[in-house]
């Protein structure tokens, strides 16, 4: 069975490596653009419809184009960048500072001309928020009671004023000069017909999950400047063209390994119509030489686009053919379709040649089986039927590992597999398989050299849990990112004296009465930054008398050490082991954010803060795990309307 590599191994890289640093920086740039893509699309549609050469020319409505380009979009970017650094206060000061660079980039107010300050907003928004955060930390705990609001408001206002002036007189003109140089360079490439060469760098960057950073962090701001003058820009098509991915996937569907062909048609729909380009990255990661197909396809498409004068009026986000059709200006559909079709055909032809038109496809399976055997011999794989002990490791061994252990213990009990939870630095020497969060995988590998480490990303319902169970149940070869075929007579049988319903005779862990009072339930809260959500959650515990205010600092510190996101829209912030000295009694809180909170790239709708000592901590987490692992209950928690309904949903029932 040919398995695609787990693409998440290459996404959200940690450490000090060059790829990890570039990915984090690019992700940060994209993080300022992506939440505001809707505004970019609105501006692009207004431009395509109402400018003089648009579908429905209207001088009055066309008056929206300039103000949105010069003021609305940069301020949104600066606001978002500031919020990422320092919550709401950072967002406000980021917007103020961005206003300064906007003015510094305008050369003629009467005609509203100059340089749109997207790059300036990406600089000033986060920088202003960072400076404000430094000030807030410097005065924290030193302001007299009753003067907090005065200090907060005036510090933000004064710092914002100073940075707005700096932006107007200093940063704005400098950024305008830099953007002028970049724009001139890109225009020179386009004029010389050399823009297709950009694909040599863009396509490999996409596969390393820098696609959003490349598109929205680099090309989208530059393309917006082109649209202002020409009504369209080819730069919107450099990274987002879905043709190259379509050609690659079509080649795999016809000529790839036979075990992959059936599922590739679904990937084509998701990629070409849904615009989710990440769906084809694993196909390239499985066979890196296939990157040549997408490079050739993208280059060919850009050559045709340059020749025919193709371009889009706004960012096609996501990069689907439907989005392309929506933001193509009048008279541009044939050149656009020719660009996409050319990329698809060339990519398909090159990929088909690389796949030998299907000849030797079965050799891939043989090669994989050989690789699997070599992996088993080197200790990087294990036969599921041989597994008798599974270790769940987390940072402290008392938090997230308890929840995962509860889920896996129930699933593996019929096969006699012992499931234990430990700190990642104390993995027992007899561990055969270690399940741990992907952020802790390297530490686990260093501590358990003889064990197979299987990383996961979500604490609830992660695919890695299913792979481990399937490998043990069917006696398959288990690796860190996949499973192989079953060995002869290796299918696991229920352990002696253990039946498939053995665990059903045990009651689930129960939450102690009163641990979640109705007064600790907060419904329908407005979306905030993650740090603000954690502070609100801590305030609930403090207001109930369960913890001292200092416990909130421990909750924030814990979040810096390891994320408390569980999956299924739920996070359970709690303090570090050291901060438990600030706990007075065991308690839970419940905060519902219907529109979601950005939790390190995940959307969280339910925040459940926990205050407990070490013994209570285990039982509380086990009880929560038994409830939150139920997808239906987790979904109902997001839409619950009363505290009584929440408490009922969070109360485990006997099995």
XYZ file of C-alpha atoms in Angstrom:
655
model
C 0.000 0.000 0.000
C 1.518 3.296 -1.060
C 0.982 5.987 1.558
C 1.444 9.679 1.113
C 3.845 11.284 3.582
C 2.312 13.204 6.459
C 2.655 16.756 5.137
C 2.441 18.194 8.646
C 6.006 17.034 9.203
C 7.044 19.852 6.885
C 4.581 22.404 8.212
C 4.939 24.442 11.427
C 8.597 23.483 11.768
C 10.241 24.187 15.111
C 13.822 24.990 16.022
C 16.526 27.342 14.809
C 17.007 25.888 11.340
C 16.861 28.085 8.260
C 13.666 26.460 6.958
C 11.955 26.815 10.327
C 12.926 30.469 10.634
C 11.857 31.317 7.093
C 8.584 29.481 7.593
C 7.839 31.297 10.836
C 8.688 34.692 9.361
C 6.682 34.012 6.227
C 3.803 32.726 8.311
C 3.877 35.913 10.357
C 3.660 38.065 7.215
C 0.827 35.944 5.870
C -0.873 36.125 9.280
C -1.283 39.874 8.832
C -2.730 39.531 5.332
C -4.861 36.388 5.464
C -7.476 37.590 8.023
C -8.084 40.610 5.778
C -8.285 38.827 2.426
C -12.032 39.450 2.344
C -11.342 43.191 2.289
C -8.817 42.730 -0.540
C -11.392 40.753 -2.517
C -14.051 43.418 -1.893
C -11.637 46.065 -3.164
C -10.717 43.900 -6.173
C -14.368 43.359 -7.100
C -15.145 47.077 -6.766
C -12.163 47.811 -9.007
C -13.167 45.198 -11.592
C -16.754 46.431 -11.689
C -16.697 50.209 -11.422
C -13.467 51.748 -12.759
C -13.564 53.319 -16.198
C -12.561 50.069 -17.944
C -14.614 47.826 -15.613
C -17.733 45.747 -16.168
C -20.090 48.481 -14.907
C -18.238 51.834 -15.085
C -19.468 54.207 -12.387
C -17.456 57.282 -11.413
C -19.104 57.610 -7.992
C -18.529 54.014 -6.922
C -15.071 54.023 -8.479
C -14.265 56.679 -5.889
C -14.064 53.858 -3.350
C -11.001 52.350 -5.023
C -8.382 54.906 -3.917
C -9.434 55.351 -0.248
C -9.737 51.599 0.249
C -6.308 51.006 -1.312
C -4.466 53.767 0.532
C -6.270 53.792 3.889
C -8.571 50.839 4.624
C -6.336 47.944 3.588
C -3.067 49.165 5.205
C -4.857 50.062 8.459
C -6.451 46.607 8.574
C -3.016 45.032 8.104
C -1.429 47.225 10.788
C -4.332 46.553 13.144
C -4.010 42.784 12.638
C -0.218 42.840 13.039
C -0.537 44.794 16.263
C -3.158 42.412 17.626
C -0.891 39.447 16.948
C 1.771 41.006 19.179
C -0.197 42.627 22.002
C -3.902 41.924 21.775
C -6.425 44.741 21.470
C -4.104 47.455 22.774
C -1.497 46.392 20.244
C -4.111 46.487 17.486
C -5.099 50.067 18.325
C -1.549 51.421 18.536
C -0.652 49.465 15.377
C -3.473 51.170 13.491
C -2.360 54.608 14.744
C 1.248 54.018 13.695
C 0.089 52.703 10.320
C -1.814 55.933 9.716
C 1.537 57.700 9.970
C 3.257 55.625 7.286
C 0.190 55.972 5.064
C 0.530 59.751 5.109
C 4.284 59.437 4.576
C 3.684 57.423 1.409
C 1.177 59.785 -0.230
C 2.744 62.266 -2.652
C -0.390 64.061 -3.851
C -3.532 64.259 -1.726
C -5.684 65.945 -4.386
C -5.383 62.971 -6.735
C -4.565 60.480 -3.940
C -1.395 59.164 -5.513
C 1.782 57.750 -4.067
C 2.693 54.373 -2.552
C 0.073 52.134 -0.866
C 1.642 51.275 2.476
C 1.117 47.515 2.768
C 4.783 46.921 3.547
C 4.820 49.912 5.884
C 1.806 48.511 7.744
C 3.555 45.140 8.130
C 6.464 46.964 9.761
C 4.734 49.609 11.872
C 1.793 47.568 13.152
C 3.812 44.864 14.953
C 6.637 47.286 15.897
C 4.253 49.711 17.583
C 2.519 46.905 19.457
C 5.860 45.520 20.616
C 6.956 48.878 22.005
C 3.638 49.263 23.813
C 3.983 45.763 25.229
C 7.443 46.640 26.580
C 5.987 49.726 28.261
C 3.061 47.796 29.748
C 5.383 45.183 31.205
C 7.680 47.875 32.619
C 4.844 49.547 34.568
C 2.941 46.387 35.467
C 2.232 46.342 39.200
C 3.672 49.850 39.688
C 0.566 51.949 38.961
C -1.443 53.196 41.913
C -4.926 51.823 42.330
C -7.456 54.011 40.549
C -4.972 55.331 37.985
C -4.798 52.205 35.794
C -7.190 53.502 33.126
C -5.464 56.877 32.944
C -2.064 55.269 32.476
C -3.386 52.741 29.946
C -5.124 55.320 27.778
C -2.480 58.019 27.853
C 0.418 55.599 27.346
C -1.271 54.191 24.249
C -2.125 57.672 22.969
C 1.328 59.161 23.515
C 3.213 56.179 22.096
C 0.809 56.059 19.158
C 1.271 59.780 18.464
C 5.056 59.527 18.514
C 5.084 56.515 16.201
C 2.600 58.141 13.815
C 4.967 61.102 13.505
C 7.928 58.769 13.003
C 5.951 56.929 10.341
C 5.008 60.107 8.511
C 8.433 61.735 8.500
C 10.760 58.735 8.510
C 9.444 55.238 7.869
C 6.868 56.186 5.219
C 9.261 57.844 2.762
C 11.867 55.084 3.251
C 9.328 52.332 2.624
C 8.018 54.205 -0.414
C 11.533 54.218 -1.853
C 11.965 50.492 -1.176
C 8.610 49.654 -2.757
C 9.513 51.775 -5.789
C 12.682 49.735 -6.274
C 10.839 46.409 -5.854
C 8.080 47.463 -8.238
C 10.605 48.641 -10.812
C 12.416 45.312 -10.578
C 9.232 43.291 -11.019
C 8.094 45.488 -13.905
C 11.481 45.013 -15.544
C 11.093 41.226 -15.271
C 7.616 41.426 -16.788
C 8.772 43.725 -19.611
C 11.701 41.435 -20.392
C 9.496 38.351 -20.310
C 11.508 36.894 -17.426
C 8.731 36.696 -14.821
C 8.274 32.953 -15.502
C 11.701 32.384 -13.904
C 10.103 33.237 -10.558
C 8.500 29.774 -10.625
C 11.911 28.207 -10.002
C 11.777 29.656 -6.505
C 8.028 29.917 -5.899
C 7.062 26.278 -6.508
C 9.627 24.734 -4.098
C 8.692 27.405 -1.567
C 5.045 26.399 -1.806
C 5.825 22.758 -1.036
C 7.635 23.926 2.105
C 4.312 25.511 3.125
C 5.411 29.058 2.356
C 2.582 29.429 -0.172
C 0.507 31.923 1.829
C 3.583 33.902 2.798
C 4.787 34.102 -0.817
C 1.405 34.991 -2.240
C -0.096 37.304 0.362
C 3.103 38.556 1.944
C 4.942 39.449 -1.286
C 2.865 39.356 -4.473
C -0.504 40.614 -3.184
C 0.813 44.020 -1.984
C 2.798 44.576 -5.193
C -0.125 43.452 -7.346
C -2.448 45.927 -5.645
C -0.211 48.775 -6.838
C -0.484 47.498 -10.421
C -4.268 47.258 -10.193
C -4.482 50.908 -9.163
C -2.968 52.004 -12.463
C -3.795 49.192 -14.896
C -6.944 47.635 -13.448
C -5.280 44.195 -13.292
C -2.012 42.498 -12.339
C -0.239 39.346 -13.468
C 1.420 39.122 -10.050
C -1.793 37.720 -8.565
C -1.205 34.665 -10.801
C 2.437 33.871 -9.989
C 1.769 31.655 -6.965
C -1.961 31.006 -7.105
C -2.365 29.460 -10.603
C -4.221 26.155 -9.962
C -3.225 24.735 -13.359
C 0.147 23.285 -12.353
C -1.335 21.352 -9.431
C -4.206 20.126 -11.605
C -1.781 18.693 -14.153
C 0.286 16.967 -11.467
C -2.735 15.367 -9.786
C -4.209 14.256 -13.124
C -0.939 12.510 -13.971
C -0.977 10.726 -10.608
C -4.607 9.717 -11.170
C -3.758 8.099 -14.523
C -0.171 6.933 -14.103
C 0.720 7.057 -10.403
C 0.958 4.141 -7.969
C -2.232 2.117 -8.341
C -3.081 2.327 -4.655
C -3.241 6.138 -4.924
C -5.220 6.512 -8.129
C -8.674 6.083 -6.637
C -8.214 8.847 -4.073
C -6.555 11.351 -6.418
C -9.821 12.365 -8.091
C -11.025 13.771 -4.775
C -7.775 15.695 -4.388
C -8.337 17.224 -7.839
C -11.752 18.542 -6.820
C -10.428 19.969 -3.549
C -7.480 21.609 -5.290
C -9.005 22.952 -8.513
C -12.480 23.899 -7.307
C -11.769 24.418 -3.617
C -8.441 26.187 -4.090
C -6.650 24.191 -1.365
C -3.230 23.789 -2.979
C -1.770 22.030 0.077
C -3.633 18.897 -1.009
C -1.035 18.149 -3.708
C 2.081 18.935 -1.647
C 2.333 15.367 -0.211
C 2.446 13.958 -3.756
C 5.614 15.970 -4.359
C 7.032 15.182 -0.918
C 6.557 11.490 -1.682
C 8.628 11.893 -4.864
C 10.532 15.225 -4.814
C 11.515 15.021 -8.502
C 7.851 15.788 -9.295
C 8.531 19.428 -8.361
C 9.931 19.720 -11.898
C 6.408 19.210 -13.242
C 4.864 22.080 -11.287
C 7.829 24.357 -12.029
C 7.520 23.665 -15.758
C 3.752 24.104 -15.666
C 3.868 27.341 -13.699
C 6.634 28.789 -15.901
C 4.713 27.942 -19.063
C 1.549 29.464 -17.691
C 3.324 32.690 -16.790
C 4.901 32.836 -20.255
C 1.447 32.659 -21.827
C 0.076 35.181 -19.307
C 2.876 37.619 -20.145
C 2.383 37.160 -23.876
C -1.403 37.560 -23.801
C -1.487 40.269 -21.141
C -3.420 38.210 -18.589
C -4.055 39.548 -15.116
C -6.543 39.624 -12.235
C -8.235 42.569 -10.530
C -7.965 41.120 -7.036
C -6.389 38.270 -5.066
C -7.920 34.865 -5.917
C -8.167 33.498 -2.411
C -8.394 30.582 -2.192
C -6.588 29.857 -5.436
C -9.400 28.004 -7.206
C -10.629 28.350 -10.772
C -13.881 29.743 -9.355
C -12.004 32.546 -7.598
C -10.060 33.205 -10.803
C -13.297 33.600 -12.773
C -14.688 35.985 -10.155
C -11.774 38.452 -10.152
C -10.914 38.470 -13.858
C -11.521 41.922 -15.409
C -13.549 42.461 -18.626
C -11.875 40.978 -21.679
C -9.454 38.972 -19.565
C -11.135 35.569 -19.351
C -9.609 34.014 -22.467
C -6.018 34.993 -21.510
C -6.691 33.799 -17.939
C -8.084 30.439 -19.072
C -5.200 30.031 -21.531
C -2.759 30.628 -18.655
C -4.388 28.016 -16.412
C -4.826 25.474 -19.213
C -1.216 25.824 -20.362
C 0.084 25.292 -16.833
C -2.124 22.212 -16.440
C -1.147 20.620 -19.771
C 2.608 21.182 -19.369
C 2.580 20.019 -15.750
C 0.601 16.907 -16.752
C 2.998 16.023 -19.581
C 6.137 16.457 -17.463
C 4.625 14.560 -14.517
C 3.495 11.736 -16.814
C 7.019 11.361 -18.190
C 8.450 11.304 -14.675
C 5.883 8.641 -13.741
C 6.891 6.655 -16.865
C 3.248 6.749 -18.023
C 2.379 4.159 -15.400
C 5.091 1.649 -16.252
C 6.763 0.331 -13.132
C 4.037 1.686 -10.837
C 4.034 -1.593 -8.960
C 7.770 -1.186 -8.425
C 6.843 1.666 -6.097
C 4.990 -0.761 -3.847
C 7.933 -3.157 -3.781
C 10.306 -0.299 -3.056
C 8.078 0.879 -0.233
C 7.914 -2.576 1.328
C 11.709 -2.805 1.189
C 11.920 0.631 2.795
C 9.453 -0.456 5.473
C 11.544 -3.530 6.285
C 14.671 -1.384 6.463
C 12.814 1.031 8.732
C 11.795 -1.790 11.055
C 15.356 -3.050 11.222
C 16.629 0.435 12.048
C 14.103 0.900 14.862
C 11.990 3.513 13.029
C 9.058 1.121 12.590
C 7.365 -1.604 14.612
C 4.897 -4.373 13.851
C 1.543 -3.571 15.451
C 1.006 -7.129 16.649
C 4.224 -6.891 18.689
C 3.172 -3.799 20.642
C 2.397 -4.472 24.301
C 3.111 -1.039 25.801
C 2.200 2.414 24.525
C 3.524 5.550 26.223
C 1.774 8.915 25.963
C 4.276 11.685 26.704
C 3.665 15.365 27.328
C 5.749 18.130 28.822
C 4.918 17.431 32.468
C 3.164 14.064 32.228
C 0.141 15.320 34.135
C -1.788 17.330 31.542
C -2.453 16.550 27.917
C -0.941 13.071 28.189
C -3.676 12.124 30.662
C -6.350 12.999 28.129
C -4.728 11.106 25.261
C -3.959 8.122 27.505
C -7.616 7.941 28.499
C -8.670 7.762 24.862
C -6.023 5.242 23.795
C -6.420 3.021 26.869
C -10.041 2.465 25.966
C -9.292 1.847 22.291
C -6.423 -0.603 22.870
C -7.743 -2.500 25.895
C -9.214 -5.302 23.747
C -5.700 -6.157 22.535
C -4.001 -6.212 25.927
C -1.844 -3.149 25.260
C -0.706 -1.297 28.365
C -1.125 2.486 28.029
C 0.723 4.832 30.396
C 1.348 8.580 30.504
C 4.674 10.154 31.476
C 6.681 13.374 31.184
C 8.573 13.496 27.896
C 11.890 13.512 29.773
C 10.975 10.368 31.754
C 9.883 7.921 29.062
C 10.459 4.375 30.382
C 13.155 2.279 28.751
C 10.719 -0.503 27.848
C 8.511 1.792 25.751
C 7.842 0.372 22.301
C 5.704 3.171 20.866
C 5.568 6.760 22.109
C 2.708 9.076 21.172
C 3.548 12.736 21.721
C 2.654 16.164 20.387
C 4.629 17.106 17.270
C 6.259 19.986 19.145
C 7.792 17.484 21.602
C 8.741 14.790 19.081
C 12.453 15.627 18.945
C 12.750 15.566 22.741
C 10.934 12.229 22.812
C 13.243 10.747 20.171
C 16.277 11.842 22.200
C 14.905 10.265 25.397
C 13.553 7.061 23.841
C 16.141 6.027 21.285
C 14.830 2.454 21.068
C 11.153 3.343 20.670
C 9.064 4.463 17.708
C 7.899 8.052 18.236
C 4.579 8.862 16.556
C 3.749 12.593 16.589
C 0.243 14.049 16.596
C -1.074 17.604 16.296
C -4.540 17.477 17.898
C -5.336 16.058 21.307
C -8.797 14.933 20.228
C -9.413 12.644 17.280
C -6.014 13.029 15.617
C -5.426 10.667 12.630
C -2.301 9.356 14.372
C -4.521 7.715 17.018
C -6.422 5.865 14.294
C -3.179 4.719 12.651
C -1.830 3.301 15.897
C -5.058 1.452 16.644
C -5.319 0.102 13.084
C -1.703 -1.093 13.091
C -2.203 -2.953 16.385
C -5.601 -4.369 15.450
C -4.520 -5.634 12.010
C -0.881 -6.364 12.751
C 0.400 -3.775 10.286
C 3.783 -2.138 10.170
C 3.605 1.177 12.028
C 5.924 4.087 11.225
C 6.019 7.655 12.486
C 3.808 8.924 9.670
C 1.963 5.934 8.248
C 1.247 2.223 8.203
C 2.163 -0.622 5.877
C 0.547 -3.908 4.949
C -0.303 -6.553 7.523
C 2.220 -9.302 8.099
C 1.011 -12.900 7.624
C -0.984 -14.115 10.633
C -0.211 -10.874 12.430
C -3.738 -9.628 13.053
C -4.047 -8.875 16.747
C -6.511 -10.947 18.732
C -8.236 -9.775 21.880
C -6.062 -10.533 24.876
C -6.927 -13.502 27.030
C -9.804 -12.619 29.288
C -10.355 -9.316 27.506
C -13.227 -8.758 25.109
C -13.985 -5.893 22.804
C -16.474 -4.624 25.366
C -14.241 -5.049 28.392
C -13.854 -1.355 29.069
C -17.575 -0.738 28.788
C -18.107 -2.065 32.300
C -16.090 0.802 33.772
C -17.716 4.146 34.497
C -16.182 7.240 33.063
C -14.437 9.604 35.394
C -16.887 11.991 37.030
C -16.452 15.691 37.644
C -16.742 16.450 41.340
C -20.016 18.183 42.277
C -19.743 21.971 42.182
C -16.447 22.039 40.310
C -18.162 23.968 37.503
C -20.722 26.319 39.056
C -23.130 28.162 36.771
C -21.469 31.441 37.776
C -18.266 30.254 36.041
C -19.986 29.920 32.669
C -19.643 32.780 30.182
C -21.678 32.589 26.976
C -21.563 34.424 23.644
C -18.294 36.303 24.169
C -16.774 38.522 21.486
C -13.665 37.257 19.722
C -10.353 38.418 21.210
C -6.662 37.584 20.897
C -5.532 34.312 22.471
C -3.700 36.038 25.336
C -6.793 38.089 26.158
C -8.947 34.945 26.084
C -6.591 33.271 28.569
C -6.729 36.323 30.837
C -10.515 36.294 30.712
C -10.486 32.595 31.526
C -8.164 33.206 34.470
C -10.383 36.028 35.700
C -13.271 33.555 35.907
C -11.262 31.300 38.235
C -10.092 34.269 40.313
C -13.617 35.721 40.598
C -14.912 32.364 41.840
C -12.280 32.291 44.594
C -10.574 29.209 43.161
C -7.257 30.937 42.419
C -5.210 34.036 43.168
C -4.531 36.575 40.381
C -0.935 35.324 40.139
C -2.280 32.031 38.737
C -3.138 33.844 35.501
C 0.569 34.489 34.902
C 1.134 30.752 35.267
C -1.556 30.077 32.661
C 0.125 32.439 30.204
C 3.517 30.890 30.890
C 2.132 27.389 30.321
C 0.831 28.515 26.930
C 4.321 29.682 25.946
C 5.727 26.276 26.923
C 3.148 24.203 25.049
C -0.219 24.909 23.499
C -3.326 23.871 25.416
C -5.362 23.539 22.216
C -7.043 20.132 22.239
C -8.774 19.959 18.896
C -12.456 20.157 17.909
C -12.484 23.855 18.769
C -11.571 23.394 22.440
C -8.672 24.713 24.553
C -8.034 24.057 28.252
C -5.637 26.731 29.576
C -4.147 25.928 32.971
C -1.121 26.970 34.972
C 2.354 25.528 35.261
C 3.176 23.096 38.039
C 4.872 25.919 39.967
C 1.804 28.161 39.744
C -0.391 25.643 41.564
C 0.645 27.269 44.826
C -1.783 30.049 43.825
C -4.755 27.650 43.655
C -7.247 27.746 46.552
C -9.680 25.075 45.376
C -10.392 22.926 42.362
C -12.609 24.585 39.772
C -13.392 24.807 36.087
C -14.614 27.680 33.971
C -16.365 27.768 30.629
C -16.033 30.555 28.067
C -17.815 30.365 24.729
C -16.559 32.408 21.758
C -19.071 31.814 18.925
C -16.922 33.573 16.306
C -13.763 31.830 17.473
C -10.350 32.758 18.872
C -7.181 32.320 16.817
C -5.225 29.799 18.888
C -1.874 29.502 17.111
C -3.560 28.954 13.761
C -6.454 26.890 15.140
C -9.955 28.218 15.763
C -11.136 27.820 19.351
C -14.791 28.351 20.274
C -14.730 26.850 23.766
C -12.168 27.710 26.459
C -12.228 25.644 29.659
C -9.770 26.996 32.274
C -8.664 24.577 34.991
C -7.510 25.192 38.556
C -6.494 22.097 40.510
C -3.674 20.456 42.401
C -1.772 17.518 40.919
C -4.107 14.755 42.139
C -7.285 16.518 41.146
C -5.685 17.554 37.865
C -5.517 13.970 36.618
C -9.130 13.121 37.418
C -10.451 16.387 35.998
C -8.577 15.939 32.723
C -9.692 12.342 32.442
C -13.299 13.395 32.951
C -13.015 16.166 30.369
C -11.353 13.804 27.916
C -14.236 11.363 28.088
C -16.629 14.171 27.187
C -14.624 16.190 24.661
C -13.629 13.110 22.681
C -17.324 12.901 21.765
C -17.541 15.036 18.606
C -21.285 15.559 18.980
C -20.938 16.911 22.515
C -18.025 19.141 21.516
C -20.137 20.578 18.713
C -23.081 21.189 21.036
C -20.824 23.022 23.501
C -20.058 25.595 20.804
C -23.749 26.371 20.336
C -25.067 25.856 23.887
C -27.236 28.727 25.091
C -27.530 28.308 28.876
C -25.163 27.458 31.764
C -27.341 24.478 32.676
C -26.948 23.072 29.178
C -23.176 23.499 29.375
C -22.945 21.791 32.759
C -25.111 18.935 31.513
C -22.932 18.445 28.441
C -19.727 18.469 30.511
C -21.010 15.862 32.951
C -19.862 12.399 31.821
C -22.435 9.625 31.942
C -21.982 6.040 33.069
C -21.220 3.557 30.328
